[in-house]
Coordinates of C-alpha atoms in Angstrom, one line a residue:
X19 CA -194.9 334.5 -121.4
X20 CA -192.4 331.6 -122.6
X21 CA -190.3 332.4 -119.5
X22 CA -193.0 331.6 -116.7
X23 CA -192.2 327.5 -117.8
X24 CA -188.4 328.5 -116.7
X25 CA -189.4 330.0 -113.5
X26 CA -192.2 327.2 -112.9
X27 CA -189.4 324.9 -113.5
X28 CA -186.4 326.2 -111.3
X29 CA -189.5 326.6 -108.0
X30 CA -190.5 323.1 -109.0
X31 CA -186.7 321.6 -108.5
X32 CA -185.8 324.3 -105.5
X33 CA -188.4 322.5 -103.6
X34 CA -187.7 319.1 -104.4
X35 CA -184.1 319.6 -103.4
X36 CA -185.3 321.3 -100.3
X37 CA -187.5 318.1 -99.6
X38 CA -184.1 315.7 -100.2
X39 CA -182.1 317.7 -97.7
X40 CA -182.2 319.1 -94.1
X41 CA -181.4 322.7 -92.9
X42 CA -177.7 322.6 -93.1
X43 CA -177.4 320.7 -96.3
X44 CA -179.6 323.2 -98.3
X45 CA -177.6 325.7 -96.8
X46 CA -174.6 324.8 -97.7
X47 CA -176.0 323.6 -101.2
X48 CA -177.5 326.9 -101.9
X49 CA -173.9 328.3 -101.4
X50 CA -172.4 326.6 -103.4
X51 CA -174.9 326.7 -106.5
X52 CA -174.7 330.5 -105.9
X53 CA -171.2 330.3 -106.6
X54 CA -171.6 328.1 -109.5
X55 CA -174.0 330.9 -111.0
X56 CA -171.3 333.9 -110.4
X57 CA -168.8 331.4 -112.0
X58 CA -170.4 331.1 -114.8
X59 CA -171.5 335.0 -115.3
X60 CA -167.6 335.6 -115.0
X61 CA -167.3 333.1 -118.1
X62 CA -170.3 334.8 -119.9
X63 CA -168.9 338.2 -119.5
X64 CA -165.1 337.2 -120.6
X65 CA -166.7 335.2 -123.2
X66 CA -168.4 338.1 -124.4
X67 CA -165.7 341.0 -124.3
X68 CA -163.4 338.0 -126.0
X69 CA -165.7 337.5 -128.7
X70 CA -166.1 341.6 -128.9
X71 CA -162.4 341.9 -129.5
X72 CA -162.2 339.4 -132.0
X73 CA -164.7 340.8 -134.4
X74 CA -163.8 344.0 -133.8
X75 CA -160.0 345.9 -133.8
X76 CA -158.4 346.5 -130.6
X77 CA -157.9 350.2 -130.7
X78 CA -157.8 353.1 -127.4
X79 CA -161.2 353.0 -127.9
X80 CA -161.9 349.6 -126.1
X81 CA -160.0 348.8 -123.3
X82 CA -161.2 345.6 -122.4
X83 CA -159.7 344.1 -125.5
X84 CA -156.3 342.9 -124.6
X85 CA -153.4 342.4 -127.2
X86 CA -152.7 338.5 -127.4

């Protein structure tokens, strides 16, 4: 149950954020860390299929892997 302290965490900071700012602001914040969190998947997955292609030989097999 190690992940309860990150999900205890994350509601702790969502409402302390909420406290610092009125209804537009969060709005608008919540946006924008949403987009941060997509960001940063899209570098997690490229990371990933990167990392796959360099331990592994491009072949037919992979498509993802792109010749550099």
């Amino acid at each position: 149950m190690s992940y309860c302290c990150d999900v205890l965490l994350i509601s702790t900071l969502a409402c302390q954020i909420a406290d610092c700012l009125d209804d537009d602001e969060l709005s608008l914040f919540a946006a924008d860390i949403l987009l941060l969190s997509d960001a940063l998947s899209a570098i997690a997955v490229r990371r990933s299929i990167s990392n796959s292609c360099t331990n592994n030989t491009p072949s037919t097999d992979n498509p993802t892997c792109c010749d550099e």
